[in-house]
Coordinates of C-alpha atoms in Angstrom, one line a residue:
X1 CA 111.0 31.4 141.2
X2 CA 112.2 30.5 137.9
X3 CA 111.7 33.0 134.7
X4 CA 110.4 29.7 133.4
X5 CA 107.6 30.0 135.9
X6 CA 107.3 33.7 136.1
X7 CA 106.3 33.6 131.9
X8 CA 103.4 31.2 132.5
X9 CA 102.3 31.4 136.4
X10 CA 100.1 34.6 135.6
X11 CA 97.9 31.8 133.4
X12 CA 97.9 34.1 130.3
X13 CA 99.7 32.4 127.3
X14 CA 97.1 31.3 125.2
X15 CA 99.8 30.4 122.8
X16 CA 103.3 28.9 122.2
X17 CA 105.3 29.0 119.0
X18 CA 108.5 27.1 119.2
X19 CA 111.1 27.0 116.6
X20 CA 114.3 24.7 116.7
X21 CA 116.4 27.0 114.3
X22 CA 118.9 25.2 112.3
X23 CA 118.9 21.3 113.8
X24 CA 122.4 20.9 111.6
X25 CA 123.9 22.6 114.3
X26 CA 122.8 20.2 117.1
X27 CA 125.3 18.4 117.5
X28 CA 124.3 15.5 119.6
X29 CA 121.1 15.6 117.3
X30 CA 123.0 15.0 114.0
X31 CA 125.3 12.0 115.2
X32 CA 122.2 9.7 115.8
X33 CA 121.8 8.3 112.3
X34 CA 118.7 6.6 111.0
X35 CA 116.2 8.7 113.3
X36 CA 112.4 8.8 112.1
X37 CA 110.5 12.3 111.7
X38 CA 109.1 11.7 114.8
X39 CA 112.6 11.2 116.9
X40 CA 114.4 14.1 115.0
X41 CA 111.4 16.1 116.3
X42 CA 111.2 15.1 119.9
X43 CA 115.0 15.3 119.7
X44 CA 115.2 19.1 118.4
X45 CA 112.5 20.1 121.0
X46 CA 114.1 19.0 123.8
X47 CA 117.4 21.1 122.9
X48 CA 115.5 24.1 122.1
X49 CA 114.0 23.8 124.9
X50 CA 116.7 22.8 127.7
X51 CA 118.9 25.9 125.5
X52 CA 116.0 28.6 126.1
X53 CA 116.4 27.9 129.8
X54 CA 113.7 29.8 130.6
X55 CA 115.5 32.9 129.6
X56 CA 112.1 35.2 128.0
X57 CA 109.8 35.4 130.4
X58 CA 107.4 38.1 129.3
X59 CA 105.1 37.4 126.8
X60 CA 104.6 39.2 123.8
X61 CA 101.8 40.5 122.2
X62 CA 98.7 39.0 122.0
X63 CA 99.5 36.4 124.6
X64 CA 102.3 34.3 122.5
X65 CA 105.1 33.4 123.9
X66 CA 108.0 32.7 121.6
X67 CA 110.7 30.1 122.2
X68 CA 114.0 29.4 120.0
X69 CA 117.4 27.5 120.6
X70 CA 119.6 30.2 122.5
X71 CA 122.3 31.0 120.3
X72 CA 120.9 29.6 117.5
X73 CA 121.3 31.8 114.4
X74 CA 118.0 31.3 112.2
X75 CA 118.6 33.5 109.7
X76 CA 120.3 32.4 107.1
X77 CA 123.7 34.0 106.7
X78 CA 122.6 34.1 102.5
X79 CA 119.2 35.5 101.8
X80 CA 120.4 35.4 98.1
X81 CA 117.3 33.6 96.4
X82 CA 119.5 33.1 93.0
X83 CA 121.4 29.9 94.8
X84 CA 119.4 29.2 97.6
X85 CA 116.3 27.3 97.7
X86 CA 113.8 26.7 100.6
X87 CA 111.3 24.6 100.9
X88 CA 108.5 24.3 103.5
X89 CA 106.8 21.2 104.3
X90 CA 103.4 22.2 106.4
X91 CA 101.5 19.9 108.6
X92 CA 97.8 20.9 109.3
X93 CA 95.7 19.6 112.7
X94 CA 92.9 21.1 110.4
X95 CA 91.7 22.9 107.6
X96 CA 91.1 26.3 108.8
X97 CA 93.2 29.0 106.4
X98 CA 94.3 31.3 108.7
X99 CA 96.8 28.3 109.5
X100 CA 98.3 28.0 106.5
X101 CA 98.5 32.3 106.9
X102 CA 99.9 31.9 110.4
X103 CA 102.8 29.1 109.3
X104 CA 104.2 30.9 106.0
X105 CA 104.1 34.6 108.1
X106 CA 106.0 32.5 111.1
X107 CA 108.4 30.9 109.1
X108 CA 109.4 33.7 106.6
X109 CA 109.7 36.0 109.3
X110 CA 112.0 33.9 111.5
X111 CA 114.3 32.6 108.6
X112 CA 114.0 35.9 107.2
X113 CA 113.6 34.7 103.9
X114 CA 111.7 37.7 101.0
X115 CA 109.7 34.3 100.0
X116 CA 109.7 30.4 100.3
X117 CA 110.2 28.6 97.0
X118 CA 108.0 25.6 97.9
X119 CA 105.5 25.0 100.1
X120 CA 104.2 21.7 100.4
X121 CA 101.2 21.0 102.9
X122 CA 99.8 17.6 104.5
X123 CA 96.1 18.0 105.5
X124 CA 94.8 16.4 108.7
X125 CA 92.6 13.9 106.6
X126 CA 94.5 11.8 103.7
X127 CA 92.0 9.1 103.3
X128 CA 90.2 7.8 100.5
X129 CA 87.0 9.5 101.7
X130 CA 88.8 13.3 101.5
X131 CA 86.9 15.7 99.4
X132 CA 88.0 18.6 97.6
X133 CA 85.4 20.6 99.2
X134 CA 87.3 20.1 102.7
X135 CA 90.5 21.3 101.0
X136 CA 89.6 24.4 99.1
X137 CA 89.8 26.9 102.3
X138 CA 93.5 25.7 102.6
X139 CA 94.8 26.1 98.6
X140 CA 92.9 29.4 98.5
X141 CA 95.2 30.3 101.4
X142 CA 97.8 28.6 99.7
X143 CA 97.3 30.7 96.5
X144 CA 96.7 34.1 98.2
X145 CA 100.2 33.7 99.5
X146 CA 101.2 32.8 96.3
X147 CA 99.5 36.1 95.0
X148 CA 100.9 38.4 97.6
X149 CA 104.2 36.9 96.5
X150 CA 105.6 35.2 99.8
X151 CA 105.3 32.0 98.2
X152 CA 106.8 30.5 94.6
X153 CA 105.2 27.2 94.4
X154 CA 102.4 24.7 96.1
X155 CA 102.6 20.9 96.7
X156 CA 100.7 18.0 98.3
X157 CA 101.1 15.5 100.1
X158 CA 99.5 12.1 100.5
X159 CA 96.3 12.5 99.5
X160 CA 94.5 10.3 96.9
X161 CA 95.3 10.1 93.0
X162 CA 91.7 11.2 92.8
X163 CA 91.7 14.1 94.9
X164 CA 94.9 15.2 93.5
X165 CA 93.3 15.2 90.1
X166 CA 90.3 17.2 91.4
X167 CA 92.1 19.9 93.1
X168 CA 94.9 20.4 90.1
X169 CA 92.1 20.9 87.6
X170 CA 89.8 23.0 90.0
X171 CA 92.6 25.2 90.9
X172 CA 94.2 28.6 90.1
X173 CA 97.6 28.0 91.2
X174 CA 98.4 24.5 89.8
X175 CA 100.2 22.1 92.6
X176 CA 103.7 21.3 90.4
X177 CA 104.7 18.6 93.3
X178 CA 103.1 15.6 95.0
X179 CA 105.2 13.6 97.7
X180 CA 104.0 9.6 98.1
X181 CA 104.4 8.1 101.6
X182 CA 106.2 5.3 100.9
X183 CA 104.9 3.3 103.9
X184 CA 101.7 3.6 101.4
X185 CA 103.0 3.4 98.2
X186 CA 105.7 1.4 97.7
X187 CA 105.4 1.9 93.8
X188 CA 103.6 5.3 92.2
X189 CA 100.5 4.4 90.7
X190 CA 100.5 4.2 87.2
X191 CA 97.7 6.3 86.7
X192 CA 98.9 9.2 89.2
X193 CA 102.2 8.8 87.3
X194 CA 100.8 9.3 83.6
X195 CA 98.5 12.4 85.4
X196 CA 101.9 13.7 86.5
X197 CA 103.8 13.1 83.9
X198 CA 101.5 15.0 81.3
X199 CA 100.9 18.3 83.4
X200 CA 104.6 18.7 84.8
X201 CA 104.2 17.8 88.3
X202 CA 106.9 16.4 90.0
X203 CA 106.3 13.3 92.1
X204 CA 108.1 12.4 95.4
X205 CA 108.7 9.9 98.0
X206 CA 108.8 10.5 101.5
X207 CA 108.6 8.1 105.2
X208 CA 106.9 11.0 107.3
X209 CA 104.8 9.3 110.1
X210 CA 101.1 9.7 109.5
X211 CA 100.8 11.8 112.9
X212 CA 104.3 14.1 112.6
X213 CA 103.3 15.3 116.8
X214 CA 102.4 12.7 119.2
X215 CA 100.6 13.7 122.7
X216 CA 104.4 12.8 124.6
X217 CA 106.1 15.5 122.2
X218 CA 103.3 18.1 123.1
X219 CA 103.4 17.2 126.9
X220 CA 107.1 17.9 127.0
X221 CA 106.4 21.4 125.8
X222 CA 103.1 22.2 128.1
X223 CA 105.0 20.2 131.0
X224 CA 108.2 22.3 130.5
X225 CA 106.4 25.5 130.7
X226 CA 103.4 24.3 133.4
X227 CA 100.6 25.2 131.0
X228 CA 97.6 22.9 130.2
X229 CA 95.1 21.9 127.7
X230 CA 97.3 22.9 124.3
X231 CA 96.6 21.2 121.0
X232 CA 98.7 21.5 118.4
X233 CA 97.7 23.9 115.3
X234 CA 100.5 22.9 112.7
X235 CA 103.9 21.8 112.4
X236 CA 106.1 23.0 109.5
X237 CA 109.4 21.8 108.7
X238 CA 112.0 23.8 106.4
X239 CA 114.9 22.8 104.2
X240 CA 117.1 25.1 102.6
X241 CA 119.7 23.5 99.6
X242 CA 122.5 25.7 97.7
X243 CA 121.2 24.5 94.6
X244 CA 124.8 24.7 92.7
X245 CA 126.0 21.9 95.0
X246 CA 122.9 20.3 96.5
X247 CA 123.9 21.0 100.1
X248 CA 121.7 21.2 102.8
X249 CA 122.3 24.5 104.6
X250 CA 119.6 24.9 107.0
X251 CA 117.2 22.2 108.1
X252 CA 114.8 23.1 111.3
X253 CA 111.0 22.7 112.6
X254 CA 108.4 25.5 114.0
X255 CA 105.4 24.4 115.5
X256 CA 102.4 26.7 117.2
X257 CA 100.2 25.2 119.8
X258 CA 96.7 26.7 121.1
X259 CA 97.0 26.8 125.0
X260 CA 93.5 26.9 127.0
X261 CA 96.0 27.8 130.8

């Protein structure tokens, strides 16, 4: 028997968190030019986990089991905060806090970063019909981790000029950027641009699929590891520049999935 089977046979991981480390360093990965969100994803999963081989096969506490690339070094080799800046773009199945919590915890600790400079977050419902009601449990998360100091900044991300404006004047800790899906928005609106424009937020374009996981990326976990019935909690992607240049040092994706067997 496989150590791949021997970690999940006993039926008792009731949770997977996968991180793909630094995808710069995939080589195969990085040639294929012009990939969507979506195919960068699938594409870092599948090395992570043909690299993990199966090689951890007891779980740790609390019935998680923990994959990442073999080899792969996720910390970065600079934790110096002065020329380094990450940011964290979070994708929410829903809008429970303890979410948000479990992502910035997971992300700092495996980066080993002292705190993440931006964090932006997509909620699971960007329609017109959103309320700010249904997003206040995940910006008072956002801002608690702001207040415990793990986190600089907040952001958002393609919700409506309307809701934008009624969470930045409800809130304590003031979003200072907004990213526009440009499949969307092909021009800013000019009324979310004036709104930006006179309380200092910066506004960004982005071409993130709608639905970052699809059911084939989480059946090539659950199938790789013979577990069933897992849905998907969040996804969060990081990017880390050396400001004084503007390079890219470290670009990767974590994701944690709820497992029923």
């Amino acid at each position: 028997m496989s150590s791949s089977s021997s970690s999940t046979s006993n039926g008792k991981v009731r949770r997977v968190v996968l991180s793909t480390g630094n995808i710069l360093e995939m080589e195969e990965l990085i040639k294929k030019a012009g990939q969507t969100t979506i195919e960068e994803l699938r594409g870092s999963i599948n090395t992570t986990l043909s690299s993990w081989g199966g090689t951890k096969d007891e779980e740790q506490p609390g019935e998680v089991l923990t994959i990442q690339r073999v080899g792969n070094n996720a910390e970065l080799e600079s934790n110096d905060t002065s020329s380094n800046k990450t940011t964290v773009k979070l994708f929410l199945s829903n809008n429970d806090s303890t979410q948000v919590e479990d992502a910035i915890k997971t992300v700092s600790s495996s980066l080993n970063l002292p705190r993440i400079d931006l964090v932006i977050v997509t909620p699971p419902d960007v329609s017109d019909d959103a309320t700010l009601e249904s997003l206040e449990p995940v910006w008072k998360a956002l801002e608690d981790a702001v207040g415990r100091g793990e986190v600089l900044s907040l952001g958002l991300a393609d919700v409506s000029y309307q809701l934008f404006r009624d969470l930045y004047n409800w809130a304590k800790v003031k979003p200072t950027t907004l990213q526009v899906n440009l499949s969307s928005c092909c021009v800013v609106p000019q009324e979310l641009s004036s709104f930006a424009q006179q309380n200092d937020v910066q506004v960004l374009t982005h071409n993130d699929a709608a639905e970052i996981v699809d059911e084939d990326i989480v059946l090539s976990i659950t199938k790789r590891l013979g577990l069933t019935g897992a849905q998907l909690q969040w996804v969060a992607r990081h990017r880390t520049i050396q400001q004084c240049f503007g390079l890219v040092q470290d670009k990767g994706y974590t994701l944690a999935l709820a497992c029923s067997g």
